[in-house]
Amino acid sequence: MKRLFLFMVLVVMCAPVGAQQTIGERNSTLSPEILEDGRVTFRLAAAAAERVELTGDMLPQQLITSEHGSWKAPGVVPMTRREDGVWEYTTPEPLASDLYNYNMIVDGVKITDPGNVHTVRDIASIFNLLIVPGGKGDIFSVQDVPHGSLSTVWYPTEDVQHRARRVTIYTPADYLTSNQRYPVLYLLHGMGGDEEAWVGLGRAAQIFDNMIAQGRMKPMIVVMPNGNMAHEAAPGQSHEGLIRPEAMLPRTMDGSYEEQFIDIVNFVDKYYRTHPDSDHRAIAGLSMGGFHSLHIAQYYPGVFGYVGLFSAAVFRGDAAKSEVYRNPEARLQELFATKPHLFWIGIGEEDFLYKENVSLREKLDALNYPYIYHESKDGHIWRNWRDYLVLFVEQLF
Amino acid sequence: MKRLFLFMVLVVMCAPVGAQQTIGERNSTLSPEILEDGRVTFRLAAAAAERVELTGDMLPQQLITSEHGSWKAPGVVPMTRREDGVWEYTTPEPLASDLYNYNMIVDGVKITDPGNVHTVRDIASIFNLLIVPGGKGDIFSVQDVPHGSLSTVWYPTEDVQHRARRVTIYTPADYLTSNQRYPVLYLLHGMGGDEEAWVGLGRAAQIFDNMIAQGRMKPMIVVMPNGNMAHEAAPGQSHEGLIRPEAMLPRTMDGSYEEQFIDIVNFVDKYYRTHPDSDHRAIAGLSMGGFHSLHIAQYYPGVFGYVGLFSAAVFRGDAAKSEVYRNPEARLQELFATKPHLFWIGIGEEDFLYKENVSLREKLDALNYPYIYHESKDGHIWRNWRDYLVLFVEQLF
């Protein structure tokens, strides 16, 4: 009987289609493969396909132009069909150690690589992850170091639409086993993201584990909420069932997220062992999350002693929509009157929000408000946000 | 500037390929769509494809036969190309309220539906989830009820290969806000699964939230460990990086998981508010997890007062490999000498492990060991395991 069981497992794991629900299916095509010389080969078994392509951020970017301007997007290259029906592409050069995202395109349909079970979702898009080790990529990898816990928790809110909202919380490795109190970083996602973005595409838990183990970051609690007030949670975790991406946009920049943000802070201070003061409280976010971070820090001056804006959308909020966005100059003044320990701005030289961040710096300079500025290459991409996170958390607390 | 930001968001969300990394990409093809009459339409934009198919457990099963026997697998149906290049399939009948898994197949390559961001992984296979509400499916959906927390935590172990292993822990909604102690269910995955299987394909957190809210289940802590001792965690969460599915099999049934299981129990009793006794401790698992549950309960008699075997692989372990598998009759006697409150067996009438479970019951009958038996339709499938979980937890504590 044991032999039959093992036989069934192998059958089911090798079955091309269909039987997979029982145990798991094996894909026999090795992809991606990091070659000895550091180049990477991607493969897809698709004997019946007419055309297979690879797209990802390890390829030279392509320039997209339209009447509204131009911007860069991940490149697309054709894969080559072998005689046995497996399509292949090998990078011409070794890939630098880093984290890459990619997809394949089969006869025009974008898919994930069936050979690679590492996938991450960025709202409606699902990518494969590839980490090339041996350098910068190591900080995004799971290492043999003490690991923190990652929890999804629901906090109560006074917001009219939902009585509880989902938040992801990282607690450092010694949180469970000690009685210590910890500082707290509130880390916000961008438009199209949710409470799963920083731990998925951002690899935040791995970054924190590794940096804490290396002594580059103080052990801290990191709180990653959901900034889409139209929903209480990520797709699949919400009572709405299947959330269509176009449904994400309402109630993201109408002031309601900023207003109820104090509910999250109070919840965390009540049920976690925090140091509940501004010296031990930071807020940072990417893109729309930078917009949120700035407005939350301004709306609740004296609550956050550290502020980080990563490729932030720093234009003014719509004053007609919310109290949060009224009198921005006065609010900014109130924030800096509390003398935050750190006001950090990071942006890529090709970011479409670059100019707006120049204006912000000019305003801060004119008012003599201190800040730290970091300019990187490239534009509005996750690679920059992971790098900014590393640089930002090193300076906290 | 705000207008440009919103324009960029829309551009990026609508871009067909490539720009997606920045914010998120919108797929404009609605799929799946639950029609008013309860039928479901699946759609895929694939103008250049030659052949598109749908496979999933909502379709009539197909019989696979080989020299080793025959078994049923999810069916495959062709989708029909519309003039605009969108392929469609509509179920001929309304789908009953339930949770379904499906994939599409484009020119022979199995993919997930780009219109549906709800995906779950069963080791090397990634499926779409579809929940049809209005009946049984509601227990698998997020409802507007108090939600428990779901955490991934690392427990220390004496096992030679890893010093810490990852485990998923559900704590009920009032755990965080009360000082109460709770009973604990240890819930084990099958071969090919890992510590993410029960919360992904099993929808365990939703089932617990809903059943606790309905008063059908006592609030309890549920601990879902990883039974693949060759690895410390699921793919992507392990220091090994990309784990190939064929690498999962070693060290799953060599006794080492059963032996170190007490490390998990001790960890949970030390750091969680449990009732640390057998009256408040249950263990259950599916397939290989049923095998593990039986052997763990036997190896540690008096530790678990409730045992559940879901489509369990109940053959003997290899006595040459481990102490755990020696003297099984004596161990079974020791287990029943502790008078467990519940010994529960569930299996489907078409399960390839059916006969083995008949033998187990004959043995229990002959020895006058009490148990509860549940027989369902179908075979070795997740739909059964979710149902068994519901039936089992209702009887706990």
Coordinates of C-alpha atoms in Angstrom, one line a residue, chain A:
Chain A
M1 CA 0.0 0.0 0.0
K2 CA 2.8 2.4 0.8
R3 CA 4.3 1.7 -2.6
L4 CA 0.9 2.5 -4.2
F5 CA 0.7 5.7 -2.2
L6 CA 4.2 6.8 -3.3
F7 CA 3.4 5.8 -6.9
M8 CA 0.2 7.9 -6.8
V9 CA 2.2 10.8 -5.5
L10 CA 4.6 10.6 -8.3
V11 CA 1.9 10.1 -10.9
V12 CA 0.0 13.1 -9.6
M13 CA 3.2 15.2 -9.4
C14 CA 4.1 14.4 -13.0
A15 CA 0.6 14.7 -14.5
P16 CA 0.6 17.4 -17.1
V17 CA -2.8 18.9 -16.3
G18 CA -5.7 18.1 -14.1
A19 CA -4.8 15.7 -11.3
Q20 CA -2.8 18.4 -9.5
Q21 CA -5.4 19.2 -6.9
T22 CA -4.7 16.1 -5.0
I23 CA -1.1 16.6 -4.1
G24 CA 0.9 18.9 -6.3
E25 CA 2.2 18.8 -9.8
R26 CA 5.8 18.7 -10.9
N27 CA 7.0 20.8 -13.7
S28 CA 10.1 19.1 -15.1
T29 CA 11.4 22.2 -17.0
L30 CA 14.1 23.8 -14.9
S31 CA 13.5 27.6 -14.9
P32 CA 15.1 29.9 -14.0
E33 CA 18.5 28.4 -13.9
I34 CA 21.4 30.5 -12.6
L35 CA 24.4 29.3 -14.7
E36 CA 27.9 29.0 -13.2
D37 CA 29.0 32.1 -15.0
G38 CA 26.2 34.1 -13.5
R39 CA 24.0 34.3 -16.6
V40 CA 20.4 33.2 -16.1
T41 CA 18.4 30.9 -18.4
F42 CA 14.7 31.0 -18.5
R43 CA 12.7 28.1 -19.9
L44 CA 9.1 27.3 -20.8
A45 CA 7.8 24.1 -22.2
A46 CA 5.3 25.3 -24.8
A47 CA 5.5 23.0 -27.9
A48 CA 2.2 24.3 -29.4
A49 CA 2.9 28.0 -28.9
E50 CA 3.7 30.3 -31.8
R51 CA 5.6 32.9 -29.9
V52 CA 7.0 33.1 -26.4
E53 CA 8.6 36.2 -24.8
L54 CA 10.2 37.1 -21.6
T55 CA 9.6 40.4 -19.8
G56 CA 11.2 41.6 -16.6
D57 CA 13.3 44.2 -14.9
M58 CA 16.5 42.4 -15.6
L59 CA 16.2 43.2 -19.3
P60 CA 17.1 46.6 -20.8
Q61 CA 14.2 48.9 -20.3
Q62 CA 12.1 50.1 -23.2
L63 CA 11.0 53.6 -23.7
I64 CA 7.2 54.1 -24.1
T65 CA 6.1 57.3 -25.7
S66 CA 2.7 58.8 -26.1
E67 CA 1.1 62.2 -26.5
H68 CA 1.3 62.6 -22.7
G69 CA 5.0 62.1 -22.4
S70 CA 7.4 59.2 -22.3
W71 CA 8.5 56.7 -19.6
K72 CA 10.5 53.6 -19.3
A73 CA 9.1 50.1 -18.8
P74 CA 10.6 46.7 -18.4
G75 CA 11.9 45.3 -21.7
V76 CA 10.5 42.3 -23.7
V77 CA 12.7 39.8 -25.5
P78 CA 11.8 36.8 -27.6
M79 CA 12.5 33.4 -26.3
T80 CA 13.9 30.7 -28.8
R81 CA 12.2 27.4 -29.4
R82 CA 14.3 24.3 -29.0
E83 CA 13.5 21.2 -31.1
D84 CA 11.8 19.6 -28.1
G85 CA 9.3 22.4 -27.7
V86 CA 11.0 24.1 -24.8
W87 CA 11.6 27.8 -25.3
E88 CA 14.7 29.4 -23.8
Y89 CA 16.3 32.7 -23.2
T90 CA 19.7 33.3 -21.6
T91 CA 20.8 36.7 -20.5
P92 CA 23.8 37.8 -22.5
E93 CA 25.7 38.9 -19.4
P94 CA 25.7 37.7 -15.8
L95 CA 23.0 39.3 -13.7
A96 CA 24.1 41.3 -10.7
S97 CA 23.1 40.0 -7.3
D98 CA 19.6 41.6 -6.7
L99 CA 15.9 40.8 -6.7
Y100 CA 14.2 40.7 -10.1
N101 CA 10.6 40.4 -11.2
Y102 CA 9.6 38.7 -14.5
N103 CA 6.8 37.2 -16.5
M104 CA 6.6 35.1 -19.7
I105 CA 4.3 35.9 -22.6
V106 CA 2.8 33.0 -24.5
D107 CA 1.1 34.0 -27.7
G108 CA 0.3 37.4 -26.3
V109 CA -0.9 36.2 -22.9
K110 CA 1.3 37.2 -19.9
I111 CA 1.8 34.3 -17.5
T112 CA 4.0 33.4 -14.6
D113 CA 6.8 30.9 -15.1
P114 CA 5.4 27.4 -14.2
G115 CA 8.9 26.3 -13.2
N116 CA 9.1 29.0 -10.5
V117 CA 6.6 28.9 -7.6
H118 CA 7.9 32.2 -6.2
T119 CA 5.3 34.6 -7.2
V120 CA 4.2 37.9 -5.8
R121 CA 1.2 40.0 -6.4
D122 CA 1.1 43.7 -7.0
I123 CA -2.7 44.2 -7.0
A124 CA -3.8 42.8 -10.4
S125 CA -0.4 41.7 -11.6
I126 CA 1.3 38.5 -10.6
F127 CA 5.1 38.2 -11.1
N128 CA 7.8 35.7 -10.6
L129 CA 10.5 36.6 -8.2
L130 CA 14.2 35.8 -8.9
I131 CA 16.8 36.5 -6.3
V132 CA 20.4 36.3 -7.6
P133 CA 22.5 35.7 -4.4
G134 CA 26.1 36.6 -3.6
G135 CA 25.7 40.4 -3.0
K136 CA 22.9 42.8 -2.7
G137 CA 20.3 40.1 -3.3
D138 CA 21.3 38.4 0.0
I139 CA 19.5 41.0 2.0
F140 CA 16.2 40.0 0.3
S141 CA 16.8 36.3 0.9
V142 CA 15.9 34.2 3.9
Q143 CA 19.2 33.7 5.8
D144 CA 20.0 31.5 8.7
V145 CA 19.4 34.3 11.2
P146 CA 16.6 34.7 13.9
H147 CA 13.3 35.4 12.1
G148 CA 10.6 37.8 13.3
S149 CA 6.9 37.0 13.1
L150 CA 4.6 38.3 10.5
S151 CA 0.9 38.6 11.5
T152 CA -2.2 39.8 9.8
V153 CA -4.4 41.4 12.4
W154 CA -7.7 43.3 12.3
Y155 CA -7.9 46.7 14.0
P156 CA -11.2 48.3 14.9
T157 CA -11.9 51.7 13.3
E158 CA -14.5 54.4 13.6
D159 CA -14.6 54.7 9.8
V160 CA -18.2 54.5 8.5
Q161 CA -17.6 51.8 6.0
H162 CA -15.9 49.1 7.9
R163 CA -15.7 48.1 11.6
A164 CA -12.4 46.4 11.2
R165 CA -9.5 46.6 8.8
R166 CA -6.6 44.3 8.1
V167 CA -3.0 45.2 8.8
T168 CA 0.2 43.3 8.5
I169 CA 2.5 43.5 11.5
Y170 CA 6.2 42.4 11.8
T171 CA 7.5 41.8 15.3
P172 CA 11.2 41.1 15.6
A173 CA 12.6 37.7 16.6
D174 CA 12.9 38.4 20.3
Y175 CA 9.4 40.0 20.7
L176 CA 7.8 36.7 21.5
T177 CA 10.4 35.6 24.0
S178 CA 11.2 38.9 25.8
N179 CA 9.2 41.4 27.8
Q180 CA 10.9 44.4 26.1
R181 CA 9.1 47.4 24.6
Y182 CA 9.9 48.3 21.0
P183 CA 9.8 51.4 18.7
V184 CA 7.3 51.2 15.8
L185 CA 7.6 52.0 12.1
Y186 CA 4.4 52.5 10.1
L187 CA 5.2 51.5 6.5
L188 CA 2.7 52.5 3.8
H189 CA 2.1 51.1 0.3
G190 CA 1.5 52.9 -3.0
M191 CA -1.6 53.2 -5.2
G192 CA -2.5 49.7 -6.3
G193 CA -0.9 48.1 -3.3
D194 CA -2.4 46.9 -0.1
E195 CA -1.3 45.5 3.3
E196 CA 0.5 42.7 1.6
A197 CA 2.7 44.8 -0.8
W198 CA 5.7 45.5 1.4
V199 CA 6.1 41.9 2.6
G200 CA 5.5 40.6 -1.0
L201 CA 7.3 42.7 -3.6
G202 CA 9.1 44.7 -0.8
R203 CA 10.6 41.6 0.9
A204 CA 10.3 43.7 4.1
A205 CA 10.4 40.8 6.6
Q206 CA 13.6 39.4 5.1
I207 CA 15.2 42.9 5.0
F208 CA 14.3 43.4 8.7
D209 CA 15.5 40.0 9.8
N210 CA 18.8 40.4 8.0
M211 CA 19.4 44.0 9.0
I212 CA 18.6 43.3 12.7
A213 CA 20.9 40.3 12.7
Q214 CA 23.7 42.4 11.1
G215 CA 23.2 45.1 13.7
R216 CA 22.3 47.6 11.0
M217 CA 18.8 48.2 12.3
K218 CA 17.3 48.4 15.8
P219 CA 14.7 45.7 16.6
M220 CA 11.3 47.3 15.9
I221 CA 7.7 46.6 15.3
V222 CA 6.7 47.4 11.7
V223 CA 3.0 48.1 10.9
M224 CA 1.9 47.8 7.3
P225 CA -1.8 48.9 6.9
N226 CA -4.1 49.0 3.9
G227 CA -4.5 52.5 2.5
N228 CA -7.5 51.8 0.2
M229 CA -10.4 52.9 2.4
A230 CA -13.0 51.5 0.0
H231 CA -11.8 48.0 1.2
E232 CA -11.0 46.5 4.5
A233 CA -8.4 44.1 3.2
A234 CA -6.4 42.8 0.2
P235 CA -8.2 40.9 -2.6
G236 CA -9.3 37.5 -1.3
Q237 CA -9.1 38.7 2.3
S238 CA -12.1 41.1 2.0
H239 CA -15.8 40.4 2.4
E240 CA -16.2 41.7 -1.1
G241 CA -14.7 38.6 -2.6
L242 CA -13.2 39.3 -6.0
I243 CA -12.1 42.9 -6.0
R244 CA -11.5 44.3 -9.5
P245 CA -8.5 46.6 -9.7
E246 CA -10.5 49.5 -10.9
A247 CA -12.4 49.4 -7.7
M248 CA -9.3 50.1 -5.6
L249 CA -9.0 53.8 -6.4
P250 CA -11.9 55.5 -4.7
R251 CA -11.3 56.6 -1.1
T252 CA -7.5 56.5 -1.3
M253 CA -6.8 60.3 -1.3
D254 CA -10.0 61.7 0.2
G255 CA -8.6 62.3 3.7
S256 CA -10.4 59.4 5.3
Y257 CA -7.3 57.2 5.6
E258 CA -5.3 60.0 7.2
E259 CA -8.1 60.8 9.6
Q260 CA -8.6 57.2 10.9
F261 CA -4.9 56.5 11.0
I262 CA -4.8 57.3 14.7
D263 CA -7.1 54.3 15.2
I264 CA -4.2 52.1 14.0
V265 CA -1.7 53.8 16.3
N266 CA -3.9 53.5 19.3
F267 CA -4.6 49.8 18.5
V268 CA -0.9 49.0 18.2
D269 CA 0.0 51.0 21.4
K270 CA -2.7 49.2 23.3
Y271 CA -2.1 45.6 22.3
Y272 CA 1.7 45.5 21.5
R273 CA 4.6 46.3 23.7
T274 CA 5.6 49.7 22.2
H275 CA 7.3 52.8 23.4
P276 CA 4.2 55.0 22.8
D277 CA 5.9 58.3 22.0
S278 CA 7.1 60.2 19.0
D279 CA 10.8 59.4 19.8
H280 CA 10.0 55.8 19.0
R281 CA 7.5 56.2 16.2
A282 CA 8.2 56.6 12.5
I283 CA 6.1 56.7 9.4
A284 CA 7.2 56.2 5.8
G285 CA 5.6 55.2 2.5
L286 CA 6.1 54.9 -1.2
S287 CA 4.4 56.9 -3.9
M288 CA 0.8 57.4 -2.7
G289 CA 2.1 56.0 0.7
G290 CA 4.5 59.0 0.7
F291 CA 1.6 61.3 0.2
H292 CA -0.2 59.6 3.0
S293 CA 2.8 59.7 5.3
L294 CA 3.3 63.4 4.8
H295 CA -0.3 64.2 5.4
I296 CA -0.7 61.9 8.4
A297 CA 2.5 63.3 10.0
Q298 CA 1.2 66.9 9.4
Y299 CA -2.3 66.1 10.6
Y300 CA -1.0 64.5 13.8
P301 CA 2.0 66.7 14.6
G302 CA 4.0 65.3 17.5
V303 CA 3.0 61.8 16.9
F304 CA 5.7 60.7 14.5
G305 CA 9.4 61.7 15.2
Y306 CA 10.6 60.2 11.9
V307 CA 9.1 60.7 8.4
G308 CA 10.2 59.0 5.2
L309 CA 9.0 59.9 1.7
F310 CA 9.9 57.3 -0.9
S311 CA 9.2 58.5 -4.5
A312 CA 6.4 60.4 -2.8
A313 CA 3.4 62.0 -4.6
V314 CA 3.9 65.2 -2.7
F315 CA 1.4 67.4 -4.4
R316 CA -1.3 69.0 -2.2
G317 CA -4.4 67.0 -1.3
D318 CA -7.8 68.2 -2.4
A319 CA -8.8 70.8 0.3
A320 CA -12.4 70.5 -0.8
K321 CA -12.4 66.8 0.1
S322 CA -11.1 66.9 3.6
E323 CA -9.9 68.9 6.5
V324 CA -6.7 66.9 6.3
Y325 CA -5.6 68.8 3.2
R326 CA -6.5 72.4 4.3
N327 CA -3.8 74.9 5.3
P328 CA -0.9 72.7 4.2
E329 CA 1.7 75.4 4.9
A330 CA 0.5 75.8 8.5
R331 CA 0.4 72.1 8.9
L332 CA 3.9 71.7 7.6
Q333 CA 5.0 74.4 10.0
E334 CA 3.3 72.6 12.9
L335 CA 5.0 69.4 11.9
F336 CA 8.5 70.9 11.9
A337 CA 7.8 72.8 15.1
T338 CA 7.8 69.4 16.8
K339 CA 11.4 69.0 15.5
P340 CA 11.2 65.6 14.0
H341 CA 14.4 63.6 14.4
L342 CA 14.4 62.7 10.7
F343 CA 12.6 63.9 7.5
W344 CA 13.9 61.8 4.7
I345 CA 13.2 62.1 1.0
G346 CA 14.3 59.6 -1.6
I347 CA 13.6 59.7 -5.3
G348 CA 15.0 58.3 -8.6
E349 CA 16.3 60.7 -11.2
E350 CA 13.9 59.4 -13.8
D351 CA 10.9 59.3 -11.6
F352 CA 7.8 61.0 -13.1
L353 CA 7.3 62.6 -9.6
Y354 CA 10.9 64.0 -9.6
K355 CA 10.0 67.7 -10.3
E356 CA 7.4 67.7 -7.6
N357 CA 10.0 66.5 -5.1
V358 CA 12.3 69.3 -6.3
S359 CA 9.6 71.8 -5.4
L360 CA 9.1 70.2 -2.0
R361 CA 12.9 70.5 -1.3
E362 CA 12.8 74.1 -2.4
K363 CA 10.0 74.8 0.0
L364 CA 11.8 73.1 2.9
D365 CA 15.0 74.9 2.0
A366 CA 13.3 78.3 1.9
L367 CA 11.7 77.6 5.3
N368 CA 14.9 76.2 6.7
Y369 CA 13.3 72.9 7.6
P370 CA 16.0 70.2 7.9
Y371 CA 15.7 67.0 5.9
I372 CA 18.0 64.3 4.3
Y373 CA 17.8 63.8 0.6
H374 CA 18.8 60.7 -1.3
E375 CA 18.7 60.6 -5.1
S376 CA 19.0 57.3 -6.9
K377 CA 19.0 56.1 -10.5
D378 CA 15.9 54.9 -12.3
G379 CA 12.3 55.8 -11.7
H380 CA 9.2 54.8 -9.9
I381 CA 10.1 51.1 -9.3
W382 CA 10.2 48.6 -6.4
R383 CA 13.9 48.2 -6.7
N384 CA 14.3 51.8 -5.5
W385 CA 11.8 51.4 -2.7
R386 CA 13.5 48.4 -1.3
D387 CA 16.8 50.3 -1.4
Y388 CA 15.2 53.4 0.3
L389 CA 13.7 51.2 3.0
V390 CA 17.2 49.8 3.8
L391 CA 18.7 53.4 3.9
F392 CA 15.7 54.7 6.0
V393 CA 15.5 52.1 8.7
E394 CA 19.3 52.3 9.4
Q395 CA 18.6 55.9 10.7
L396 CA 15.7 55.1 12.9
F397 CA 15.6 55.3 16.7

